[in-house]
C-alpha cells in the first residue's frame, strides 16, 4: 500500500498497489494512478485500487492542468458525448 498526500491541501488517499507490484516509490516523486475507488459498505474511508501507475516527475503540471480544463470544457459543451 501507499499513501498519497496532496502538498497543497494536505489531504491524503490510501492506494492499494497489489495489482501493480512490484511498486517502488521515491519520496517526493509525482505519480499518476488509474484504478477503481473502493469504499467498504457503511464506511466513509475510501481507497484506490490501482491498476496502472506511472511516475510523472518532470511533467509540466501547469500545462497538464490547462489540458484537463480544456478537455472538461469541451466535454461539457458537447451534447452528444
mmCIF file with all atom_site columns, N, CA and C in Angstrom:
data_model
loop_
_atom_site.group_PDB
_atom_site.id
_atom_site.type_symbol
_atom_site.label_atom_id
_atom_site.label_alt_id
_atom_site.label_comp_id
_atom_site.label_asym_id
_atom_site.label_entity_id
_atom_site.label_seq_id
_atom_site.pdbx_PDB_ins_code
_atom_site.Cartn_x
_atom_site.Cartn_y
_atom_site.Cartn_z
_atom_site.occupancy
_atom_site.B_iso_or_equiv
_atom_site.pdbx_formal_charge
_atom_site.auth_seq_id
_atom_site.auth_comp_id
_atom_site.auth_asym_id
_atom_site.auth_atom_id
_atom_site.pdbx_PDB_model_num
ATOM 1   N N  . UNK A 1 1  ? 0.838   -1.186 0.000   1.00 0.00 ? 1  UNK A N  1
ATOM 2   C CA . UNK A 1 1  ? 0.000   0.000  0.000   1.00 0.00 ? 1  UNK A CA 1
ATOM 3   C C  . UNK A 1 1  ? 0.877   1.241  0.000   1.00 0.00 ? 1  UNK A C  1
ATOM 4   N N  . UNK A 1 2  ? 0.275   2.324  -0.420  1.00 0.00 ? 2  UNK A N  1
ATOM 5   C CA . UNK A 1 2  ? 0.953   3.616  -0.419  1.00 0.00 ? 2  UNK A CA 1
ATOM 6   C C  . UNK A 1 2  ? -0.050  4.670  0.036   1.00 0.00 ? 2  UNK A C  1
ATOM 7   N N  . UNK A 1 3  ? 0.452   5.755  0.560   1.00 0.00 ? 3  UNK A N  1
ATOM 8   C CA . UNK A 1 3  ? -0.394  6.874  0.940   1.00 0.00 ? 3  UNK A CA 1
ATOM 9   C C  . UNK A 1 3  ? 0.080   8.082  0.142   1.00 0.00 ? 3  UNK A C  1
ATOM 10  N N  . UNK A 1 4  ? -0.839  8.655  -0.632  1.00 0.00 ? 4  UNK A N  1
ATOM 11  C CA . UNK A 1 4  ? -0.531  9.861  -1.392  1.00 0.00 ? 4  UNK A CA 1
ATOM 12  C C  . UNK A 1 4  ? -1.023  11.057 -0.607  1.00 0.00 ? 4  UNK A C  1
ATOM 13  N N  . UNK A 1 5  ? -0.208  12.100 -0.572  1.00 0.00 ? 5  UNK A N  1
ATOM 14  C CA . UNK A 1 5  ? -0.568  13.324 0.135   1.00 0.00 ? 5  UNK A CA 1
ATOM 15  C C  . UNK A 1 5  ? -0.446  14.490 -0.828  1.00 0.00 ? 5  UNK A C  1
ATOM 16  N N  . UNK A 1 6  ? -1.526  15.274 -0.932  1.00 0.00 ? 6  UNK A N  1
ATOM 17  C CA . UNK A 1 6  ? -1.505  16.490 -1.738  1.00 0.00 ? 6  UNK A CA 1
ATOM 18  C C  . UNK A 1 6  ? -0.833  17.576 -0.907  1.00 0.00 ? 6  UNK A C  1
ATOM 19  N N  . UNK A 1 7  ? 0.310   18.101 -1.369  1.00 0.00 ? 7  UNK A N  1
ATOM 20  C CA . UNK A 1 7  ? 1.019   19.089 -0.560  1.00 0.00 ? 7  UNK A CA 1
ATOM 21  C C  . UNK A 1 7  ? 0.257   20.406 -0.393  1.00 0.00 ? 7  UNK A C  1
ATOM 22  N N  . UNK A 1 8  ? -0.628  20.716 -1.314  1.00 0.00 ? 8  UNK A N  1
ATOM 23  C CA . UNK A 1 8  ? -1.371  21.973 -1.207  1.00 0.00 ? 8  UNK A CA 1
ATOM 24  C C  . UNK A 1 8  ? -2.494  21.886 -0.178  1.00 0.00 ? 8  UNK A C  1
ATOM 25  N N  . UNK A 1 9  ? -3.285  20.815 -0.232  1.00 0.00 ? 9  UNK A N  1
ATOM 26  C CA . UNK A 1 9  ? -4.431  20.694 0.669   1.00 0.00 ? 9  UNK A CA 1
ATOM 27  C C  . UNK A 1 9  ? -4.126  19.833 1.894   1.00 0.00 ? 9  UNK A C  1
ATOM 28  N N  . UNK A 1 10 ? -3.009  19.109 1.861   1.00 0.00 ? 10 UNK A N  1
ATOM 29  C CA . UNK A 1 10 ? -2.610  18.182 2.920   1.00 0.00 ? 10 UNK A CA 1
ATOM 30  C C  . UNK A 1 10 ? -3.608  17.032 3.085   1.00 0.00 ? 10 UNK A C  1
ATOM 31  N N  . UNK A 1 11 ? -4.405  16.765 2.059   1.00 0.00 ? 11 UNK A N  1
ATOM 32  C CA . UNK A 1 11 ? -5.326  15.624 2.085   1.00 0.00 ? 11 UNK A CA 1
ATOM 33  C C  . UNK A 1 11 ? -4.595  14.389 1.588   1.00 0.00 ? 11 UNK A C  1
ATOM 34  N N  . UNK A 1 12 ? -5.042  13.233 2.060   1.00 0.00 ? 12 UNK A N  1
ATOM 35  C CA . UNK A 1 12 ? -4.345  12.002 1.701   1.00 0.00 ? 12 UNK A CA 1
ATOM 36  C C  . UNK A 1 12 ? -5.334  10.969 1.173   1.00 0.00 ? 12 UNK A C  1
ATOM 37  N N  . UNK A 1 13 ? -4.795  9.995  0.447   1.00 0.00 ? 13 UNK A N  1
ATOM 38  C CA . UNK A 1 13 ? -5.579  8.905  -0.113  1.00 0.00 ? 13 UNK A CA 1
ATOM 39  C C  . UNK A 1 13 ? -4.755  7.631  -0.010  1.00 0.00 ? 13 UNK A C  1
ATOM 40  N N  . UNK A 1 14 ? -5.370  6.581  0.501   1.00 0.00 ? 14 UNK A N  1
ATOM 41  C CA . UNK A 1 14 ? -4.718  5.281  0.598   1.00 0.00 ? 14 UNK A CA 1
ATOM 42  C C  . UNK A 1 14 ? -4.802  4.598  -0.758  1.00 0.00 ? 14 UNK A C  1
ATOM 43  N N  . UNK A 1 15 ? -3.673  4.105  -1.248  1.00 0.00 ? 15 UNK A N  1
ATOM 44  C CA . UNK A 1 15 ? -3.596  3.432  -2.549  1.00 0.00 ? 15 UNK A CA 1
ATOM 45  C C  . UNK A 1 15 ? -3.246  1.962  -2.316  1.00 0.00 ? 15 UNK A C  1
ATOM 46  N N  . UNK A 1 16 ? -4.086  1.079  -2.832  1.00 0.00 ? 16 UNK A N  1
ATOM 47  C CA . UNK A 1 16 ? -3.820  -0.352 -2.784  1.00 0.00 ? 16 UNK A CA 1
ATOM 48  C C  . UNK A 1 16 ? -3.039  -0.688 -4.056  1.00 0.00 ? 16 UNK A C  1
ATOM 49  N N  . UNK A 1 17 ? -1.777  -1.105 -3.902  1.00 0.00 ? 17 UNK A N  1
ATOM 50  C CA . UNK A 1 17 ? -0.899  -1.343 -5.052  1.00 0.00 ? 17 UNK A CA 1
ATOM 51  C C  . UNK A 1 17 ? -0.702  -2.835 -5.365  1.00 0.00 ? 17 UNK A C  1
ATOM 52  N N  . UNK A 1 18 ? -1.554  -3.703 -4.828  1.00 0.00 ? 18 UNK A N  1
ATOM 53  C CA . UNK A 1 18 ? -1.334  -5.140 -5.018  1.00 0.00 ? 18 UNK A CA 1
ATOM 54  C C  . UNK A 1 18 ? -1.377  -5.559 -6.484  1.00 0.00 ? 18 UNK A C  1
ATOM 55  N N  . UNK A 1 19 ? -2.109  -4.832 -7.340  1.00 0.00 ? 19 UNK A N  1
ATOM 56  C CA . UNK A 1 19 ? -2.218  -5.197 -8.755  1.00 0.00 ? 19 UNK A CA 1
ATOM 57  C C  . UNK A 1 19 ? -1.100  -4.597 -9.616  1.00 0.00 ? 19 UNK A C  1
ATOM 58  N N  . UNK A 1 20 ? -0.277  -3.740 -9.039  1.00 0.00 ? 20 UNK A N  1
ATOM 59  C CA . UNK A 1 20 ? 0.802   -3.111 -9.807  1.00 0.00 ? 20 UNK A CA 1
ATOM 60  C C  . UNK A 1 20 ? 2.171   -3.409 -9.194  1.00 0.00 ? 20 UNK A C  1
ATOM 61  N N  . UNK A 1 21 ? 2.256   -4.489 -8.436  1.00 0.00 ? 21 UNK A N  1
ATOM 62  C CA . UNK A 1 21 ? 3.525   -4.866 -7.824  1.00 0.00 ? 21 UNK A CA 1
ATOM 63  C C  . UNK A 1 21 ? 4.469   -5.421 -8.875  1.00 0.00 ? 21 UNK A C  1
ATOM 64  N N  . UNK A 1 22 ? 5.763   -5.261 -8.774  1.00 0.00 ? 22 UNK A N  1
ATOM 65  C CA . UNK A 1 22 ? 6.445   -4.522 -7.721  1.00 0.00 ? 22 UNK A CA 1
ATOM 66  C C  . UNK A 1 22 ? 6.353   -3.014 -7.977  1.00 0.00 ? 22 UNK A C  1
ATOM 67  N N  . UNK A 1 23 ? 6.131   -2.296 -6.918  1.00 0.00 ? 23 UNK A N  1
ATOM 68  C CA . UNK A 1 23 ? 5.976   -0.850 -6.998  1.00 0.00 ? 23 UNK A CA 1
ATOM 69  C C  . UNK A 1 23 ? 6.923   -0.219 -6.000  1.00 0.00 ? 23 UNK A C  1
ATOM 70  N N  . UNK A 1 24 ? 7.835   0.584  -6.500  1.00 0.00 ? 24 UNK A N  1
ATOM 71  C CA . UNK A 1 24 ? 8.745   1.284  -5.595  1.00 0.00 ? 24 UNK A CA 1
ATOM 72  C C  . UNK A 1 24 ? 8.617   2.773  -5.868  1.00 0.00 ? 24 UNK A C  1
ATOM 73  N N  . UNK A 1 25 ? 8.583   3.553  -4.821  1.00 0.00 ? 25 UNK A N  1
ATOM 74  C CA . UNK A 1 25 ? 8.382   4.987  -4.951  1.00 0.00 ? 25 UNK A CA 1
ATOM 75  C C  . UNK A 1 25 ? 9.486   5.736  -4.222  1.00 0.00 ? 25 UNK A C  1
ATOM 76  N N  . UNK A 1 26 ? 9.898   6.818  -4.837  1.00 0.00 ? 26 UNK A N  1
ATOM 77  C CA . UNK A 1 26 ? 10.869  7.698  -4.199  1.00 0.00 ? 26 UNK A CA 1
ATOM 78  C C  . UNK A 1 26 ? 10.088  8.830  -3.541  1.00 0.00 ? 26 UNK A C  1
ATOM 79  N N  . UNK A 1 27 ? 10.345  9.081  -2.273  1.00 0.00 ? 27 UNK A N  1
ATOM 80  C CA . UNK A 1 27 ? 9.638   10.119 -1.538  1.00 0.00 ? 27 UNK A CA 1
ATOM 81  C C  . UNK A 1 27 ? 9.771   11.460 -2.257  1.00 0.00 ? 27 UNK A C  1
ATOM 82  N N  . UNK A 1 28 ? 8.642   12.110 -2.485  1.00 0.00 ? 28 UNK A N  1
ATOM 83  C CA . UNK A 1 28 ? 8.635   13.404 -3.167  1.00 0.00 ? 28 UNK A CA 1
ATOM 84  C C  . UNK A 1 28 ? 8.380   13.320 -4.661  1.00 0.00 ? 28 UNK A C  1
ATOM 85  N N  . UNK A 1 29 ? 8.335   12.111 -5.209  1.00 0.00 ? 29 UNK A N  1
ATOM 86  C CA . UNK A 1 29 ? 8.067   11.961 -6.639  1.00 0.00 ? 29 UNK A CA 1
ATOM 87  C C  . UNK A 1 29 ? 6.587   12.135 -6.924  1.00 0.00 ? 29 UNK A C  1
ATOM 88  N N  . UNK A 1 30 ? 6.267   12.472 -8.175  1.00 0.00 ? 30 UNK A N  1
ATOM 89  C CA . UNK A 1 30 ? 4.882   12.596 -8.622  1.00 0.00 ? 30 UNK A CA 1
ATOM 90  C C  . UNK A 1 30 ? 4.483   11.320 -9.351  1.00 0.00 ? 30 UNK A C  1
ATOM 91  N N  . UNK A 1 31 ? 3.293   10.801 -8.999  1.00 0.00 ? 31 UNK A N  1
ATOM 92  C CA . UNK A 1 31 ? 2.793   9.584  -9.619  1.00 0.00 ? 31 UNK A CA 1
ATOM 93  C C  . UNK A 1 31 ? 1.376   9.798  -10.106 1.00 0.00 ? 31 UNK A C  1
ATOM 94  N N  . UNK A 1 32 ? 1.029   9.087  -11.162 1.00 0.00 ? 32 UNK A N  1
ATOM 95  C CA . UNK A 1 32 ? -0.334  9.080  -11.675 1.00 0.00 ? 32 UNK A CA 1
ATOM 96  C C  . UNK A 1 32 ? -0.851  7.650  -11.533 1.00 0.00 ? 32 UNK A C  1
ATOM 97  N N  . UNK A 1 33 ? -2.035  7.523  -10.919 1.00 0.00 ? 33 UNK A N  1
ATOM 98  C CA . UNK A 1 33 ? -2.653  6.221  -10.720 1.00 0.00 ? 33 UNK A CA 1
ATOM 99  C C  . UNK A 1 33 ? -3.978  6.177  -11.458 1.00 0.00 ? 33 UNK A C  1
ATOM 100 N N  . UNK A 1 34 ? -4.279  5.020  -12.033 1.00 0.00 ? 34 UNK A N  1
ATOM 101 C CA . UNK A 1 34 ? -5.575  4.764  -12.638 1.00 0.00 ? 34 UNK A CA 1
ATOM 102 C C  . UNK A 1 34 ? -6.104  3.492  -11.996 1.00 0.00 ? 34 UNK A C  1
ATOM 103 N N  . UNK A 1 35 ? -7.365  3.536  -11.558 1.00 0.00 ? 35 UNK A N  1
ATOM 104 C CA . UNK A 1 35 ? -7.940  2.373  -10.913 1.00 0.00 ? 35 UNK A CA 1
ATOM 105 C C  . UNK A 1 35 ? -9.372  2.626  -10.501 1.00 0.00 ? 35 UNK A C  1
ATOM 106 N N  . UNK A 1 36 ? -9.841  1.850  -9.532  1.00 0.00 ? 36 UNK A N  1
ATOM 107 C CA . UNK A 1 36 ? -11.210 1.971  -9.044  1.00 0.00 ? 36 UNK A CA 1
ATOM 108 C C  . UNK A 1 36 ? -11.193 2.389  -7.590  1.00 0.00 ? 36 UNK A C  1
ATOM 109 N N  . UNK A 1 37 ? -12.155 3.255  -7.239  1.00 0.00 ? 37 UNK A N  1
ATOM 110 C CA . UNK A 1 37 ? -12.318 3.626  -5.843  1.00 0.00 ? 37 UNK A CA 1
ATOM 111 C C  . UNK A 1 37 ? -13.026 2.506  -5.110  1.00 0.00 ? 37 UNK A C  1
ATOM 112 N N  . UNK A 1 38 ? -12.586 2.259  -3.894  1.00 0.00 ? 38 UNK A N  1
ATOM 113 C CA . UNK A 1 38 ? -13.164 1.207  -3.076  1.00 0.00 ? 38 UNK A CA 1
ATOM 114 C C  . UNK A 1 38 ? -13.584 1.821  -1.745  1.00 0.00 ? 38 UNK A C  1
ATOM 115 N N  . UNK A 1 39 ? -14.853 1.684  -1.413  1.00 0.00 ? 39 UNK A N  1
ATOM 116 C CA . UNK A 1 39 ? -15.373 2.156  -0.133  1.00 0.00 ? 39 UNK A CA 1
ATOM 117 C C  . UNK A 1 39 ? -16.190 1.027  0.478   1.00 0.00 ? 39 UNK A C  1
ATOM 118 N N  . UNK A 1 40 ? -15.694 0.443  1.561   1.00 0.00 ? 40 UNK A N  1
ATOM 119 C CA . UNK A 1 40 ? -16.462 -0.628 2.204   1.00 0.00 ? 40 UNK A CA 1
ATOM 120 C C  . UNK A 1 40 ? -17.854 -0.132 2.601   1.00 0.00 ? 40 UNK A C  1
ATOM 121 N N  . UNK A 1 41 ? -18.834 -1.014 2.515   1.00 0.00 ? 41 UNK A N  1
ATOM 122 C CA . UNK A 1 41 ? -20.212 -0.664 2.834   1.00 0.00 ? 41 UNK A CA 1
ATOM 123 C C  . UNK A 1 41 ? -20.298 -0.082 4.241   1.00 0.00 ? 41 UNK A C  1
ATOM 124 N N  . UNK A 1 42 ? -20.926 1.087  4.340   1.00 0.00 ? 42 UNK A N  1
ATOM 125 C CA . UNK A 1 42 ? -21.106 1.739  5.631   1.00 0.00 ? 42 UNK A CA 1
ATOM 126 C C  . UNK A 1 42 ? -19.904 2.507  6.129   1.00 0.00 ? 42 UNK A C  1
ATOM 127 N N  . UNK A 1 43 ? -18.849 2.571  5.317   1.00 0.00 ? 43 UNK A N  1
ATOM 128 C CA . UNK A 1 43 ? -17.638 3.262  5.744   1.00 0.00 ? 43 UNK A CA 1
ATOM 129 C C  . UNK A 1 43 ? -17.429 4.526  4.918   1.00 0.00 ? 43 UNK A C  1
ATOM 130 N N  . UNK A 1 44 ? -16.875 5.538  5.553   1.00 0.00 ? 44 UNK A N  1
ATOM 131 C CA . UNK A 1 44 ? -16.529 6.768  4.845   1.00 0.00 ? 44 UNK A CA 1
ATOM 132 C C  . UNK A 1 44 ? -15.094 6.731  4.322   1.00 0.00 ? 44 UNK A C  1
ATOM 133 N N  . UNK A 1 45 ? -14.345 5.695  4.701   1.00 0.00 ? 45 UNK A N  1
ATOM 134 C CA . UNK A 1 45 ? -12.965 5.564  4.246   1.00 0.00 ? 45 UNK A CA 1
ATOM 135 C C  . UNK A 1 45 ? -12.942 5.063  2.809   1.00 0.00 ? 45 UNK A C  1
ATOM 136 N N  . UNK A 1 46 ? -12.280 5.806  1.950   1.00 0.00 ? 46 UNK A N  1
ATOM 137 C CA . UNK A 1 46 ? -12.188 5.458  0.537   1.00 0.00 ? 46 UNK A CA 1
ATOM 138 C C  . UNK A 1 46 ? -10.732 5.189  0.207   1.00 0.00 ? 46 UNK A C  1
ATOM 139 N N  . UNK A 1 47 ? -10.493 4.168  -0.592  1.00 0.00 ? 47 UNK A N  1
ATOM 140 C CA . UNK A 1 47 ? -9.141  3.891  -1.075  1.00 0.00 ? 47 UNK A CA 1
ATOM 141 C C  . UNK A 1 47 ? -9.208  3.677  -2.584  1.00 0.00 ? 47 UNK A C  1
ATOM 142 N N  . UNK A 1 48 ? -8.068  3.715  -3.219  1.00 0.00 ? 48 UNK A N  1
ATOM 143 C CA . UNK A 1 48 ? -7.977  3.488  -4.661  1.00 0.00 ? 48 UNK A CA 1
ATOM 144 C C  . UNK A 1 48 ? -7.262  2.174  -4.898  1.00 0.00 ? 48 UNK A C  1
ATOM 145 N N  . UNK A 1 49 ? -7.899  1.285  -5.654  1.00 0.00 ? 49 UNK A N  1
ATOM 146 C CA . UNK A 1 49 ? -7.248  0.042  -6.067  1.00 0.00 ? 49 UNK A CA 1
ATOM 147 C C  . UNK A 1 49 ? -6.590  0.344  -7.408  1.00 0.00 ? 49 UNK A C  1
ATOM 148 N N  . UNK A 1 50 ? -5.274  0.500  -7.391  1.00 0.00 ? 50 UNK A N  1
ATOM 149 C CA . UNK A 1 50 ? -4.538  0.927  -8.580  1.00 0.00 ? 50 UNK A CA 1
ATOM 150 C C  . UNK A 1 50 ? -4.375  -0.228 -9.565  1.00 0.00 ? 50 UNK A C  1
ATOM 151 N N  . UNK A 1 51 ? -4.627  0.072  -10.839 1.00 0.00 ? 51 UNK A N  1
ATOM 152 C CA . UNK A 1 51 ? -4.387  -0.888 -11.916 1.00 0.00 ? 51 UNK A CA 1
ATOM 153 C C  . UNK A 1 51 ? -3.225  -0.450 -12.802 1.00 0.00 ? 51 UNK A C  1
ATOM 154 N N  . UNK A 1 52 ? -3.003  0.873  -12.853 1.00 0.00 ? 52 UNK A N  1
ATOM 155 C CA . UNK A 1 52 ? -1.908  1.436  -13.642 1.00 0.00 ? 52 UNK A CA 1
ATOM 156 C C  . UNK A 1 52 ? -1.226  2.501  -12.790 1.00 0.00 ? 52 UNK A C  1
ATOM 157 N N  . UNK A 1 53 ? 0.088   2.515  -12.798 1.00 0.00 ? 53 UNK A N  1
ATOM 158 C CA . UNK A 1 53 ? 0.826   3.558  -12.096 1.00 0.00 ? 53 UNK A CA 1
ATOM 159 C C  . UNK A 1 53 ? 1.996   3.981  -12.968 1.00 0.00 ? 53 UNK A C  1
ATOM 160 N N  . UNK A 1 54 ? 2.252   5.285  -12.992 1.00 0.00 ? 54 UNK A N  1
ATOM 161 C CA . UNK A 1 54 ? 3.434   5.759  -13.709 1.00 0.00 ? 54 UNK A CA 1
ATOM 162 C C  . UNK A 1 54 ? 3.998   6.966  -13.000 1.00 0.00 ? 54 UNK A C  1
ATOM 163 N N  . UNK A 1 55 ? 5.297   7.075  -13.033 1.00 0.00 ? 55 UNK A N  1
ATOM 164 C CA . UNK A 1 55 ? 5.995   8.213  -12.449 1.00 0.00 ? 55 UNK A CA 1
ATOM 165 C C  . UNK A 1 55 ? 5.915   9.369  -13.441 1.00 0.00 ? 55 UNK A C  1
ATOM 166 N N  . UNK A 1 56 ? 5.484   10.533 -12.965 1.00 0.00 ? 56 UNK A N  1
ATOM 167 C CA . UNK A 1 56 ? 5.343   11.687 -13.846 1.00 0.00 ? 56 UNK A CA 1
ATOM 168 C C  . UNK A 1 56 ? 6.266   12.835 -13.399 1.00 0.00 ? 56 UNK A C  1
ATOM 169 N N  . UNK A 1 57 ? 7.400   12.487 -12.802 1.00 0.00 ? 57 UNK A N  1
ATOM 170 C CA . UNK A 1 57 ? 8.391   13.508 -12.480 1.00 0.00 ? 57 UNK A CA 1
ATOM 171 C C  . UNK A 1 57 ? 8.784   14.221 -13.772 1.00 0.00 ? 57 UNK A C  1
ATOM 172 N N  . UNK A 1 58 ? 8.862   15.525 -13.722 1.00 0.00 ? 58 UNK A N  1
ATOM 173 C CA . UNK A 1 58 ? 9.240   16.291 -14.901 1.00 0.00 ? 58 UNK A CA 1
ATOM 174 C C  . UNK A 1 58 ? 8.056   16.739 -15.735 1.00 0.00 ? 58 UNK A C  1
ATOM 175 N N  . UNK A 1 59 ? 6.848   16.295 -15.407 1.00 0.00 ? 59 UNK A N  1
ATOM 176 C CA . UNK A 1 59 ? 5.663   16.711 -16.145 1.00 0.00 ? 59 UNK A CA 1
ATOM 177 C C  . UNK A 1 59 ? 5.369   18.176 -15.829 1.00 0.00 ? 59 UNK A C  1
ATOM 178 N N  . UNK A 1 60 ? 5.087   18.963 -16.852 1.00 0.00 ? 60 UNK A N  1
ATOM 179 C CA . UNK A 1 60 ? 4.717   20.366 -16.662 1.00 0.00 ? 60 UNK A CA 1
ATOM 180 C C  . UNK A 1 60 ? 3.292   20.395 -16.120 1.00 0.00 ? 60 UNK A C  1
ATOM 181 N N  . UNK A 1 61 ? 3.150   20.560 -14.811 1.00 0.00 ? 61 UNK A N  1
ATOM 182 C CA . UNK A 1 61 ? 1.838   20.474 -14.171 1.00 0.00 ? 61 UNK A CA 1
ATOM 183 C C  . UNK A 1 61 ? 0.916   21.617 -14.584 1.00 0.00 ? 61 UNK A C  1
ATOM 184 N N  . UNK A 1 62 ? 1.460   22.793 -14.853 1.00 0.00 ? 62 UNK A N  1
ATOM 185 C CA . UNK A 1 62 ? 0.627   23.909 -15.306 1.00 0.00 ? 62 UNK A CA 1
ATOM 186 C C  . UNK A 1 62 ? -0.012  23.561 -16.643 1.00 0.00 ? 62 UNK A C  1
ATOM 187 N N  . UNK A 1 63 ? 0.779   23.063 -17.566 1.00 0.00 ? 63 UNK A N  1
ATOM 188 C CA . UNK A 1 63 ? 0.261   22.667 -18.871 1.00 0.00 ? 63 UNK A CA 1
ATOM 189 C C  . UNK A 1 63 ? -0.712  21.494 -18.747 1.00 0.00 ? 63 UNK A C  1
ATOM 190 N N  . UNK A 1 64 ? -0.419  20.555 -17.858 1.00 0.00 ? 64 UNK A N  1
ATOM 191 C CA . UNK A 1 64 ? -1.298  19.406 -17.632 1.00 0.00 ? 64 UNK A CA 1
ATOM 192 C C  . UNK A 1 64 ? -2.669  19.875 -17.139 1.00 0.00 ? 64 UNK A C  1
ATOM 193 N N  . UNK A 1 65 ? -2.687  20.795 -16.175 1.00 0.00 ? 65 UNK A N  1
ATOM 194 C CA . UNK A 1 65 ? -3.959  21.308 -15.657 1.00 0.00 ? 65 UNK A CA 1
ATOM 195 C C  . UNK A 1 65 ? -4.720  22.095 -16.719 1.00 0.00 ? 65 UNK A C  1
ATOM 196 N N  . UNK A 1 66 ? -4.014  22.816 -17.571 1.00 0.00 ? 66 UNK A N  1
ATOM 197 C CA . UNK A 1 66 ? -4.669  23.532 -18.668 1.00 0.00 ? 66 UNK A CA 1
ATOM 198 C C  . UNK A 1 66 ? -5.321  22.547 -19.642 1.00 0.00 ? 66 UNK A C  1
ATOM 199 N N  . UNK A 1 67 ? -4.639  21.456 -19.927 1.00 0.00 ? 67 UNK A N  1
ATOM 200 C CA . UNK A 1 67 ? -5.182  20.447 -20.839 1.00 0.00 ? 67 UNK A CA 1
ATOM 201 C C  . UNK A 1 67 ? -6.419  19.778 -20.240 1.00 0.00 ? 67 UNK A C  1
ATOM 202 N N  . UNK A 1 68 ? -6.379  19.458 -18.956 1.00 0.00 ? 68 UNK A N  1
ATOM 203 C CA . UNK A 1 68 ? -7.536  18.853 -18.291 1.00 0.00 ? 68 UNK A CA 1
ATOM 204 C C  . UNK A 1 68 ? -8.718  19.823 -18.299 1.00 0.00 ? 68 UNK A C  1
ATOM 205 N N  . UNK A 1 69 ? -8.455  21.098 -18.025 1.00 0.00 ? 69 UNK A N  1
ATOM 206 C CA . UNK A 1 69 ? -9.518  22.109 -18.042 1.00 0.00 ? 69 UNK A CA 1
ATOM 207 C C  . UNK A 1 69 ? -10.139 22.220 -19.441 1.00 0.00 ? 69 UNK A C  1
ATOM 208 N N  . UNK A 1 70 ? -9.300  22.245 -20.476 1.00 0.00 ? 70 UNK A N  1
ATOM 209 C CA . UNK A 1 70 ? -9.803  22.341 -21.856 1.00 0.00 ? 70 UNK A CA 1
ATOM 210 C C  . UNK A 1 70 ? -10.646 21.114 -22.208 1.00 0.00 ? 70 UNK A C  1
ATOM 211 N N  . UNK A 1 71 ? -10.222 19.936 -21.788 1.00 0.00 ? 71 UNK A N  1
ATOM 212 C CA . UNK A 1 71 ? -10.978 18.720 -22.061 1.00 0.00 ? 71 UNK A CA 1
ATOM 213 C C  . UNK A 1 71 ? -12.332 18.757 -21.360 1.00 0.00 ? 71 UNK A C  1
ATOM 214 N N  . UNK A 1 72 ? -12.351 19.176 -20.105 1.00 0.00 ? 72 UNK A N  1
ATOM 215 C CA . UNK A 1 72 ? -13.616 19.241 -19.362 1.00 0.00 ? 72 UNK A CA 1
ATOM 216 C C  . UNK A 1 72 ? -14.567 20.257 -19.985 1.00 0.00 ? 72 UNK A C  1
ATOM 217 N N  . UNK A 1 73 ? -14.049 21.391 -20.429 1.00 0.00 ? 73 UNK A N  1
ATOM 218 C CA . UNK A 1 73 ? -14.881 22.394 -21.098 1.00 0.00 ? 73 UNK A CA 1
ATOM 219 C C  . UNK A 1 73 ? -15.486 21.821 -22.373 1.00 0.00 ? 73 UNK A C  1
ATOM 220 N N  . UNK A 1 74 ? -14.679 21.143 -23.159 1.00 0.00 ? 74 UNK A N  1
ATOM 221 C CA . UNK A 1 74 ? -15.151 20.543 -24.398 1.00 0.00 ? 74 UNK A CA 1
ATOM 222 C C  . UNK A 1 74 ? -16.245 19.515 -24.127 1.00 0.00 ? 74 UNK A C  1
ATOM 223 N N  . UNK A 1 75 ? -16.020 18.639 -23.150 1.00 0.00 ? 75 UNK A N  1
ATOM 224 C CA . UNK A 1 75 ? -16.995 17.605 -22.849 1.00 0.00 ? 75 UNK A CA 1
ATOM 225 C C  . UNK A 1 75 ? -18.288 18.190 -22.295 1.00 0.00 ? 75 UNK A C  1
ATOM 226 N N  . UNK A 1 76 ? -18.196 19.286 -21.565 1.00 0.00 ? 76 UNK A N  1
ATOM 227 C CA . UNK A 1 76 ? -19.395 19.941 -21.029 1.00 0.00 ? 76 UNK A CA 1
ATOM 228 C C  . UNK A 1 76 ? -20.212 20.570 -22.140 1.00 0.00 ? 76 UNK A C  1
ATOM 229 N N  . UNK A 1 77 ? -19.542 21.126 -23.152 1.00 0.00 ? 77 UNK A N  1
ATOM 230 C CA . UNK A 1 77 ? -20.220 21.828 -24.230 1.00 0.00 ? 77 UNK A CA 1
ATOM 231 C C  . UNK A 1 77 ? -20.704 20.913 -25.341 1.00 0.00 ? 77 UNK A C  1
ATOM 232 N N  . UNK A 1 78 ? -20.178 19.711 -25.430 1.00 0.00 ? 78 UNK A N  1
ATOM 233 C CA . UNK A 1 78 ? -20.529 18.771 -26.489 1.00 0.00 ? 78 UNK A CA 1
ATOM 234 C C  . UNK A 1 78 ? -21.705 17.913 -26.041 1.00 0.00 ? 78 UNK A C  1
ATOM 235 N N  . UNK A 1 79 ? -22.926 18.176 -26.539 1.00 0.00 ? 79 UNK A N  1
ATOM 236 C CA . UNK A 1 79 ? -24.103 17.449 -26.046 1.00 0.00 ? 79 UNK A CA 1
ATOM 237 C C  . UNK A 1 79 ? -24.138 15.967 -26.422 1.00 0.00 ? 79 UNK A C  1
ATOM 238 N N  . UNK A 1 80 ? -23.438 15.563 -27.478 1.00 0.00 ? 80 UNK A N  1
ATOM 239 C CA . UNK A 1 80 ? -23.535 14.173 -27.930 1.00 0.00 ? 80 UNK A CA 1
ATOM 240 C C  . UNK A 1 80 ? -22.630 13.222 -27.144 1.00 0.00 ? 80 UNK A C  1
ATOM 241 N N  . UNK A 1 81 ? -21.788 13.761 -26.250 1.00 0.00 ? 81 UNK A N  1
ATOM 242 C CA . UNK A 1 81 ? -20.874 12.886 -25.518 1.00 0.00 ? 81 UNK A CA 1
ATOM 243 C C  . UNK A 1 81 ? -21.427 12.506 -24.188 1.00 0.00 ? 81 UNK A C  1
#
